[in-house]
Each structure stands twice: as structure tokens, then as C-alpha cells.
């Protein structure tokens, strides 16, 4: 290339410099202004969730809970030293068998002083059986079915052999709190429960719908004294009032046939429902059993078979109560009339017939709620139920929060609205408060209701409508809107930039060539 | 509108007479081989301890249900609903040939789904919240789009609500009458199934055993209705429910379907019914009207038989009522019981009105035999004919023209005209003009107050409230009243258009409640719904706009950018430069080679 005059040369290099500056400015502006602009218009709002807090709580909550259940011993003056020896005996035995419960669950033996209410506190009384009066007498215990009091009957031989604390330990750890220890230990170890237990229990809710349904296979008028029978059921509901609430409805359903026909057995002269056919017995599609409500529903069905009109019984094989339990759903009882039905008379099911049915349903209700079978005292059972439900609720709500955080972390496109964050915080607050009530006051009722709140809030956080709705907003849409602008502009600027780079390389090469030729 | 309920109760109480459940099937053959079939169900609940439900009283007493559906009770309680009315209707009622609507029109809705309720609440805001809760729950219950009921279509009827008959449990509360309708909602089998589930017989016995979705909805006009009211005597309350299914059945079609199946086939030559008085040969046939000597039964129409009474212990639980002209019609009852076929002719105490109770178990069938189906029981004339139509053809504005005719010879008719219009129709009430027509001619109305006794208008708020129009009117005998008004059509936001926006927007029917002397509703009629076409954009428009503007922008940007960054040179310079470029060298090299090849070939 021939070199032009020096004046034009310097002018040209000046122009080239300006051009290059312009390209650079445009490029920088495009990147520094355009990129943030695109990002800010396309990113979804993601509230900051307390990730750290949730994960630590979820991993460590079992270490932060301390159950210390006070048990009051009614012992005469001068025997105070017995309490400490009994306490150490209980602790030693319990933690040897269940080391995982150490620090998590324990009994706090105290001396009964002042007025304590049997209805509210665990009280142990001792009764010394006079061996002389009764030769056969041996040590015994009696857990009151109406309160939280237990009476131990001690024989003099037991006292003399210094085995009172051992006896006390057995009663406390096996008879009164045995089931609780077992269940809590399973929960702490996260061991699989005995299969039946977990499948049967309905998820906890602060309120349940309970529906009693009388099903009859035809359109013949039938009456039942359910109003009175419900009154029999009330004590059971009343006992559970600290645990949960119930709204009760009853109904009669006519023309309700089971989904499979019941086979007649000539040997027994009765209709037999085999255990295998129980799973298909309930006609979910046809019988009006659906309750349109958010709250879970517990259904209790009384099935009045048509065979009653012929005086033939309908029997569930291998069931002494002629009833069966449907896991997480309710209970069913097949009702056979003892007396043949007179022609043209209205069938009515009396209160005394409903009484045993209500007893079956009560025990089924306890089973469905997950209450332990022993001890018989409903107060203690409800206590145990609330403590276990508390641990379960806390575990579940933390699990939900953990899943929520996992979800938001794994899906970068999903929006996290402010309401979700609020619910997460509310849930965490409730959890912390319930911990405080448990650890400082051993107030199981309040801790329970707070844990239920925590569960509710965690569910609300997880199922926040806005979050779920925008989960499937595809990024292709954003691209479709911006590509027509970004494509051409970007390519022009990019090509301009490329040209500048090539020019500079060429210039350098030319300069090198020129040097060589010179 | 609600005032007619009193009458409904009167009818219900007379029919019920202390019975918790009864049902009636009314059959009335109409001219042109049509049949009006009307299924009525009356259900009463047991006494229920009702209390005002709010968040504070969570523990209620146990509620017991026997015939009244337990599935509905808790919903009504939780929303403090004292009355609930639901209408599912499809088709057009031909009042010219079918006369009065069944049950004086008090159980017939307009096309689509209609719902209104009386809700107890301390204020209208709480009432509305309860109303939305109710509509959302019922939406799942009835498989209908009731969940689409929102502020923009909900209205508080005014004149109808002047005496709302609602029970107030908490004395500081009021009752609110709230109404909404979904005119574009189709009615089909999935709405009938939950309807049947509300009955204690659940379609297994009694007249409901005839109801089959495929047959019920294969009719010229059909309507389902549910009316629930709370009745209180001092503190003792109970629910009352009236359910009904009304349909106009085309009998010729039913017979044809029964004989030939669902698909229509061409009539074979020998079965053609030709008019002998006209040209008639092998090639030509002028068809006669439909045959008039027909025989049909319930089985022909519904494909099923009536399975015994609803409740065997109650001999009057299931009643059949038949309206015929007994000079030309015979009715046979057939009973298939234990493989024995019984048949007997039924006749009424009054000659043309037969009432028969189903008392025995077994399959019942009712056979109608006639020598001339053109003779039917007299068709009653409705007190008012009403029609409403759209005027104008432009996309930005339109109008409504409503025609109301009083056919009576001597009586003037008083009624309430109720209309709610969607917010996107901007109504101009100042454009309201009225005209009357009688036997002497048509006249402009100078003084509207002669015909309009009272009026109420609430303008719409965009997306918040429909416009709500109510007139209390009187029309003298033998007079037709026309009134028109204009409206503007507004543009909707992009996302507000439904998926089938070009189909048009259904506007709900106007409701006309005819009043008696004591201002009670005695007859109710609805106009048809209308289909309004709104200016509908091309839905790819936003993308087209984006692409076009982006292209223009990048063109402009490209020009300026190139001008600023590229060197401008003359043509001569370009030619010189291009000669030196690599591409030019390759091209010239290639050209030279081609030249050489060419010269070789020539040689």
C-alpha cells in the first residue's frame, strides 16, 4: 500500500480513533445498561426465605425439645429420700433401654405437696396392703379411668425387700407411659412404625368433621335414636377437647347397596362378609359420603342389611364386634336386629342398641386419632396423644418448610411471593413459641395448639397460590418478546465490534510489514 | 322477585302436609306432539338448631339429617345462607304454542346457570364474602362454573328485595339478597348427577328413576331448579327444599329414536306419508304433517320404567298427575311385578286431570294412546309476552329493543323488569325511548311515568360491578310496549378475552316478574339471552407489534451505527479497493481459469 501524505494520515487515524471509541461506547452501554434492563424486566420476585434457620431447626429440633413430665408421689413425711432413689432408678432404667430419649423425654418425680388436682396432674398414691388380713394379697396397681391418679398397692414383703422403687419404675415406664415411650422412641429414631399404626391414623387437624351415617338397602322407613346416642358419645369428644374439636353431623341414606353382593352361607344360615371383600364393601361412588369441606372427615357407618327383614344375620367373618375400621377414613358396623321385624311396622333402632355401637365407634375414633391402647384412662391417653401429635406436627411442619426451601432452590424460575415468606416466619414463630411453652412450663396443651398453627402456616406457605401458578412460566416466552430487538441490534453491534478488531489486527500486521520493508 | 316465594311456600305447604318427602310427576301433552314433563320433589329437613356462624363459635351442636341432603346442610350453615336458589336451564320456551311456563315460571331460569341467595350478615361486605364462599363450594358440588361468579356480575336486586323473607338469627344482622348468572354455561349430564344425589332416593326409586341424562337433555327446552329456604317457627328452624326438572319432549323424535336408534335414517319409500291431494307419484311426494294417532309410554321417552314408589311405607310419596283431553286420549298404567304384567286404564275424578299414586313395588309404565294428538288439554295464555333483541351493527356501539305485550282483553298487568348488564356494555339511560302499539297504531310515549311506575338504575363500574336496571311497569290490556336504549361497547384488556372471544359474549336474560294486587310475584318470565359481539383483537397482535417495532428500531439503529463507525468512500475508491480484496482476486483467478477452459474447448 502506498503511504499517503502525513496530514491526511494523522486526520484519518484521528477519525478511526473516534469510530473505535463510538463502537466501544455503544458496546459498553449495551452491556451495562441493556443486560440489567433485560434481567430486571424478566426476573420473578423471590423473597428471601430464612433458609439457614429452617435447616438448623429441622436438623436439631429433637435436641431442643425437653419433656419433663412431673409425677407427684404421695408419700408420708420422713421418706423424702425415697424420691431421689426412685428418680435415679427410673432414669437409669429408661436411658439404658432407650438412650435416644436422653434429654428428650423424662419423668420428674416430686413429692405431693399442697393441693393438686387429680384431673390435671399425675399423682401416685401408695396403699399398704395388710398381709395379715389377706393371705393371698400381692402387690397391685390401679390406674383410675377418670383422672390421672394411680394407686399402688404395696405388700410389706415388697417394702422389706426394698423393691418399691423397682415396682414404681415398672408401673410408670411400662404401664402408664409405656406406649408413649415406644412411639416417641420410634419418632426420634425415625424408625418405621408398626405398619398398622401409621396407616390408620388420620393426619392431625385442629378440627374434624364427624359424620354418622345409617345406611339401609331399601326405601322402608327407618328411625334411629341418634340424638340420644350422640349424647353418649359426647364424653369421648369432651375428653379430646384439648386435643381437637369436632363438628358432628348424622344422616340416613336409603337405597344404599354395598358395591359387591354379600354371599349367603347355608351352613351358618347367614350372610357372610369375608375379610377379603371388606375393602370393596363401601360403595364410595354411590353412597353420599363426601363432605365438601377443607377439614378432614371421620365417617362412621351403621349398615342395616336388608336381610334383617327376613330375620337372617349378616356377619363379618372373624370379627367379634361385627365391625371394621377403614384406615384414615372411619369405621363401619353391620347392624343385625336381635328381634325379627314385624310386618308393616317401622323399624327403629333404639338407644340401647346404639350404645354398644357407639362404644365400638369410640374405640375406633381413638384408633383413628392415633391414641395408645393403654392405659385405659382417657385423660392419660389424651395427654399422650397431644405429646405425640405435638412432636409429629413440629416434625411435619419443619419437613414442609424444608421441602419448600428445597423447591425454591431447585427451581430458579419459580417466584417466591412475600406472603410465602410471611407464612414461613409465622410458622417458625409458632414453632419457637411452642418450644418455649414445652421447655419452660411443660404446658402440653398450648404447645400442641401452637404446633397445629405451625403446621397450618407451613402448609399455607407451601401451597401459596401465586407461587404454584407461576411455576410453569417458561423462559422461552421472555426470549420470544425480547429476541426481535436483541437479535438485530446485537448482531449489528457485534459485527461492528468484530470489524474493529480485524482492522486493528490488519493494521498491526501492516505496521510490521512496513517496518520490515523499511 | 323474592316476594313470589311466599306463594311458593303456600303451594309447598299445601302439597307437603306434614310430610318430609314427596314427589310428583306431571305430564301434559301439548300440540305438535310435544309433552311437558315436570318432576317435582319436595324435601324437608328435621328441626335443626341453627345459629349465626362466624369464626368465634366453632363448636356447634350435632346436626341430624334424614331426607334433606347432609352434603348441603353444612355449606348453608357455614355461609349463613338462609335461602338458596339455583337454576340450570337450556333452550327457548315457545310461549306462543306452549303457553304458561310450568309452575308459573317460578322454577324456570334463563339460559345458562342462575343463582341467588339470601345471606344473613352484619354488612354487605360480609354478605358478599359469604356469597363467594357459597358459590365456590357449590361450583365443585354441581360441576358448574359457579366459581366464576365475582364482583363484576354480582348484583343486589332492589325492588324484589323490598320484603326479603329471610330468617335473622342474630338480631343485629340483616339479610341480603344477592344474585348472579352465567348465561353461557352449558347444562349437561354432569349437572344432573349431583342433582339426583341430593334426593333421598338418589334416582333408585320413584319418579327420579326415570331421569337419565341422555334423555332429559335431549329435549326442546329443559330446566332444573333447586330452591332451599329456612323456615322458622319461634326458635325451631328447618330447611325446605324444592327440586324440579321440567322439560318439553319432542315425542315424534323419541319414538323415532326408540325404533331406529340414535342415527336418523331416510324413510323407506313405502313408509313415506304423502299428501294425496297434491301431485303424488313414484318421483314426487309432498309430505303430510306428523302423524296424529300416536301411542307412546314413559319407556319410549326415558328408556326406563318407573321403579315403584319413592318410599314404600308412604302411599302418597309418589304422585303422577296427567293433564289430557279425555275425549281423544286414553291413559293405561302398566305394572310389571314378579313377572306378572298388570294393566289398567286410569281416569281422574275430574275428567281431564288424573292423579294417581304409585303404591306398589315393581316397574311401572304409563302408556298414552290417542286418535288425534292435536287435541290436548287447554294451553293457558301467559299474562305477558316479552322479547329482547340487539339493534345496531357497528362494533363500537349497539342498542337493546325490548318488546312487552299484554295479551289480556281486560286486565292491565303490573310487573318488575330486572336486568343486569356486564360492565363492558356502557349504558346510556338518557337514550331510553318508549313506544306503544295498540289496534289503532303506534305512538311515541311522551310521559314515561304512565307506564314506568318506579325505576332504579345503578351504573356499572369497570370490572367491579354490572349495570343494574329495574323498572316497575304497568301495561294496559291489549297493548304492546317497545322500549329501546343505546350502549357503547368497551374494549377489554388483552387477558380478559375468553379463549373463544370471537364467538361473542352472552348477556344474561332480563327477568320479568308479574305482580298481583298485593305486590306478590305470581308469574315469572325471562327473555332470551343475547350474544354480543365485541371488538375483538387479533390475538397475535402483541407479538406482531413487538416484532414490527423492534425491526424498525433495529433498522434505525443499524443505519446510525454504521454511519458513525464506518468510513464513507467514493465509488471509484470502492472499485479500487474491491480489486485488491481477496474475494476479487479469487473471482478473477476463477474467471481466468474459466476463460482458459473455454478457449480449450473451442479449440
Short mmCIF file of N, CA and C in Angstrom, two decimals, chain B residues 96-170:
data_model
loop_
_atom_site.label_atom_id
_atom_site.label_comp_id
_atom_site.label_asym_id
_atom_site.label_seq_id
_atom_site.Cartn_x
_atom_site.Cartn_y
_atom_site.Cartn_z
N UNK B 96 -95.83 -19.00 22.71
CA UNK B 96 -96.93 -18.97 21.76
C UNK B 96 -97.65 -20.30 21.65
N UNK B 97 -96.90 -21.42 21.62
CA UNK B 97 -97.58 -22.70 21.48
C UNK B 97 -97.60 -23.52 22.76
N UNK B 98 -96.75 -23.19 23.73
CA UNK B 98 -96.73 -24.00 24.96
C UNK B 98 -97.41 -23.26 26.12
N UNK B 99 -97.68 -21.99 25.95
CA UNK B 99 -98.44 -21.26 26.96
C UNK B 99 -97.63 -20.89 28.18
N UNK B 100 -98.28 -21.04 29.32
CA UNK B 100 -97.64 -20.69 30.59
C UNK B 100 -96.44 -21.58 30.87
N UNK B 101 -95.44 -21.00 31.50
CA UNK B 101 -94.31 -21.81 31.96
C UNK B 101 -94.78 -22.72 33.10
N UNK B 102 -94.14 -23.89 33.27
CA UNK B 102 -94.55 -24.75 34.38
C UNK B 102 -94.32 -24.04 35.72
N UNK B 103 -95.17 -24.29 36.68
CA UNK B 103 -95.11 -23.65 38.00
C UNK B 103 -95.07 -22.13 37.88
N UNK B 104 -95.84 -21.60 36.95
CA UNK B 104 -95.93 -20.14 36.74
C UNK B 104 -94.56 -19.52 36.48
N UNK B 105 -93.63 -20.30 35.99
CA UNK B 105 -92.30 -19.77 35.68
C UNK B 105 -91.45 -19.53 36.91
N UNK B 106 -92.00 -19.85 38.09
CA UNK B 106 -91.26 -19.56 39.31
C UNK B 106 -90.10 -20.52 39.53
N UNK B 107 -90.05 -21.60 38.74
CA UNK B 107 -88.93 -22.53 38.88
C UNK B 107 -88.11 -22.62 37.60
N UNK B 108 -88.35 -21.69 36.67
CA UNK B 108 -87.60 -21.76 35.41
C UNK B 108 -86.61 -20.61 35.35
N UNK B 109 -85.41 -20.91 35.00
CA UNK B 109 -84.41 -19.86 34.90
C UNK B 109 -84.24 -19.41 33.47
N UNK B 110 -83.30 -18.53 33.28
CA UNK B 110 -82.93 -18.13 31.93
C UNK B 110 -81.86 -19.06 31.42
N UNK B 111 -81.52 -18.94 30.16
CA UNK B 111 -80.50 -19.80 29.57
C UNK B 111 -79.21 -19.72 30.40
N UNK B 112 -78.66 -20.87 30.69
CA UNK B 112 -77.42 -20.91 31.47
C UNK B 112 -77.71 -21.23 32.92
N UNK B 113 -76.84 -20.78 33.79
CA UNK B 113 -76.99 -21.04 35.22
C UNK B 113 -77.31 -19.74 35.93
N UNK B 114 -78.25 -19.80 36.82
CA UNK B 114 -78.62 -18.63 37.60
C UNK B 114 -78.57 -19.02 39.06
N UNK B 115 -78.14 -18.11 39.89
CA UNK B 115 -78.08 -18.44 41.31
C UNK B 115 -78.41 -17.20 42.11
N UNK B 116 -79.26 -17.32 43.09
CA UNK B 116 -79.42 -16.23 44.03
C UNK B 116 -79.63 -16.77 45.43
N UNK B 117 -79.29 -15.98 46.39
CA UNK B 117 -79.32 -16.46 47.76
C UNK B 117 -79.66 -15.32 48.68
N UNK B 118 -80.25 -15.67 49.81
CA UNK B 118 -80.46 -14.70 50.87
C UNK B 118 -79.47 -15.04 51.97
N UNK B 119 -78.58 -14.10 52.26
CA UNK B 119 -77.49 -14.35 53.18
C UNK B 119 -77.64 -13.42 54.38
N UNK B 120 -77.49 -14.00 55.55
CA UNK B 120 -77.53 -13.17 56.76
C UNK B 120 -76.12 -12.67 57.05
N UNK B 121 -75.99 -11.37 57.31
CA UNK B 121 -74.68 -10.82 57.60
C UNK B 121 -74.84 -9.47 58.26
N UNK B 122 -73.81 -9.03 59.01
CA UNK B 122 -73.90 -7.70 59.62
C UNK B 122 -73.81 -6.58 58.59
N UNK B 123 -73.08 -6.78 57.50
CA UNK B 123 -72.97 -5.74 56.49
C UNK B 123 -72.85 -6.39 55.11
N UNK B 124 -72.96 -5.57 54.08
CA UNK B 124 -73.00 -6.13 52.73
C UNK B 124 -71.66 -6.74 52.33
N UNK B 125 -70.58 -6.24 52.93
CA UNK B 125 -69.27 -6.79 52.58
C UNK B 125 -69.16 -8.25 53.05
N UNK B 126 -69.55 -8.49 54.30
CA UNK B 126 -69.52 -9.85 54.83
C UNK B 126 -70.47 -10.74 54.04
N UNK B 127 -71.63 -10.16 53.67
CA UNK B 127 -72.60 -10.93 52.89
C UNK B 127 -71.99 -11.38 51.58
N UNK B 128 -71.25 -10.47 50.95
CA UNK B 128 -70.63 -10.80 49.67
C UNK B 128 -69.56 -11.88 49.84
N UNK B 129 -68.81 -11.78 50.92
CA UNK B 129 -67.77 -12.80 51.17
C UNK B 129 -68.41 -14.18 51.32
N UNK B 130 -69.50 -14.21 52.10
CA UNK B 130 -70.20 -15.48 52.27
C UNK B 130 -70.74 -15.99 50.95
N UNK B 131 -71.22 -15.07 50.15
CA UNK B 131 -71.78 -15.40 48.84
C UNK B 131 -70.72 -16.03 47.94
N UNK B 132 -69.54 -15.47 47.94
CA UNK B 132 -68.47 -16.03 47.10
C UNK B 132 -68.03 -17.39 47.62
N UNK B 133 -68.00 -17.51 48.95
CA UNK B 133 -67.65 -18.80 49.54
C UNK B 133 -68.69 -19.86 49.12
N UNK B 134 -69.95 -19.45 49.18
CA UNK B 134 -71.04 -20.35 48.80
C UNK B 134 -70.92 -20.76 47.34
N UNK B 135 -70.69 -19.77 46.47
CA UNK B 135 -70.66 -20.09 45.04
C UNK B 135 -69.46 -20.97 44.71
N UNK B 136 -68.35 -20.77 45.41
CA UNK B 136 -67.17 -21.60 45.14
C UNK B 136 -67.41 -23.03 45.58
N UNK B 137 -68.06 -23.21 46.73
CA UNK B 137 -68.32 -24.58 47.20
C UNK B 137 -69.31 -25.27 46.28
N UNK B 138 -70.36 -24.53 45.89
CA UNK B 138 -71.38 -25.15 45.04
C UNK B 138 -70.83 -25.46 43.66
N UNK B 139 -69.83 -24.71 43.25
CA UNK B 139 -69.22 -24.96 41.95
C UNK B 139 -68.68 -26.38 41.87
N UNK B 140 -67.98 -26.79 42.93
CA UNK B 140 -67.47 -28.15 42.95
C UNK B 140 -68.60 -29.14 43.09
N UNK B 141 -69.59 -28.76 43.82
CA UNK B 141 -70.72 -29.64 44.10
C UNK B 141 -71.49 -29.98 42.83
N UNK B 142 -71.80 -28.94 42.03
CA UNK B 142 -72.65 -29.15 40.87
C UNK B 142 -71.88 -29.23 39.56
N UNK B 143 -70.57 -29.29 39.61
CA UNK B 143 -69.75 -29.35 38.40
C UNK B 143 -70.12 -28.21 37.44
N UNK B 144 -70.41 -27.04 37.97
CA UNK B 144 -70.74 -25.90 37.12
C UNK B 144 -69.71 -24.82 37.39
N UNK B 145 -69.60 -23.86 36.47
CA UNK B 145 -68.57 -22.82 36.63
C UNK B 145 -68.99 -21.72 37.60
N UNK B 146 -69.70 -22.10 38.67
CA UNK B 146 -70.16 -21.09 39.61
C UNK B 146 -69.01 -20.34 40.27
N UNK B 147 -67.82 -20.93 40.21
CA UNK B 147 -66.67 -20.24 40.80
C UNK B 147 -66.28 -19.00 40.01
N UNK B 148 -66.85 -18.83 38.81
CA UNK B 148 -66.56 -17.62 38.04
C UNK B 148 -67.42 -16.44 38.47
N UNK B 149 -68.29 -16.69 39.42
CA UNK B 149 -69.10 -15.57 39.94
C UNK B 149 -68.17 -14.65 40.73
N UNK B 150 -68.09 -13.40 40.30
CA UNK B 150 -67.25 -12.45 41.02
C UNK B 150 -67.99 -11.12 41.13
N UNK B 151 -67.30 -10.12 41.61
CA UNK B 151 -67.93 -8.81 41.80
C UNK B 151 -68.57 -8.27 40.53
N UNK B 152 -67.95 -8.56 39.38
CA UNK B 152 -68.39 -7.91 38.15
C UNK B 152 -69.73 -8.44 37.65
N UNK B 153 -70.22 -9.53 38.20
CA UNK B 153 -71.55 -9.99 37.76
C UNK B 153 -72.53 -10.13 38.92
N UNK B 154 -72.12 -9.78 40.11
CA UNK B 154 -72.99 -9.95 41.26
C UNK B 154 -73.81 -8.68 41.50
N UNK B 155 -75.11 -8.86 41.68
CA UNK B 155 -75.98 -7.71 41.91
C UNK B 155 -76.86 -7.95 43.13
N UNK B 156 -77.27 -6.87 43.76
CA UNK B 156 -78.22 -6.93 44.87
C UNK B 156 -79.57 -6.43 44.35
N UNK B 157 -80.48 -7.31 43.96
CA UNK B 157 -81.76 -6.84 43.42
C UNK B 157 -82.48 -5.96 44.43
N UNK B 158 -83.13 -4.91 43.94
CA UNK B 158 -83.65 -3.90 44.85
C UNK B 158 -85.14 -4.06 45.10
N UNK B 159 -85.92 -3.92 44.04
CA UNK B 159 -87.37 -3.96 44.26
C UNK B 159 -87.81 -5.33 44.71
N UNK B 160 -87.17 -6.34 44.15
CA UNK B 160 -87.51 -7.70 44.55
C UNK B 160 -87.18 -7.90 46.01
N UNK B 161 -86.17 -7.19 46.48
CA UNK B 161 -85.70 -7.40 47.85
C UNK B 161 -86.44 -6.52 48.85
N UNK B 162 -87.48 -5.85 48.38
CA UNK B 162 -88.13 -4.93 49.30
C UNK B 162 -88.70 -5.66 50.52
N UNK B 163 -89.09 -6.92 50.33
CA UNK B 163 -89.51 -7.70 51.50
C UNK B 163 -88.76 -9.01 51.50
N UNK B 164 -87.46 -8.99 51.77
CA UNK B 164 -86.76 -10.28 51.74
C UNK B 164 -87.24 -11.16 52.87
N UNK B 165 -87.62 -12.36 52.51
CA UNK B 165 -88.16 -13.26 53.51
C UNK B 165 -87.02 -14.13 54.01
N UNK B 166 -86.19 -13.56 54.84
CA UNK B 166 -85.08 -14.33 55.36
C UNK B 166 -85.15 -14.35 56.86
N UNK B 167 -84.59 -15.39 57.43
CA UNK B 167 -84.61 -15.51 58.88
C UNK B 167 -83.33 -14.90 59.42
N UNK B 168 -83.44 -14.04 60.39
CA UNK B 168 -82.26 -13.46 61.02
C UNK B 168 -82.08 -14.12 62.38
N UNK B 169 -80.93 -14.78 62.56
CA UNK B 169 -80.71 -15.48 63.81
C UNK B 169 -80.08 -14.57 64.84
N UNK B 170 -79.25 -13.65 64.36
CA UNK B 170 -78.64 -12.68 65.26
C UNK B 170 -79.35 -11.35 65.02
#
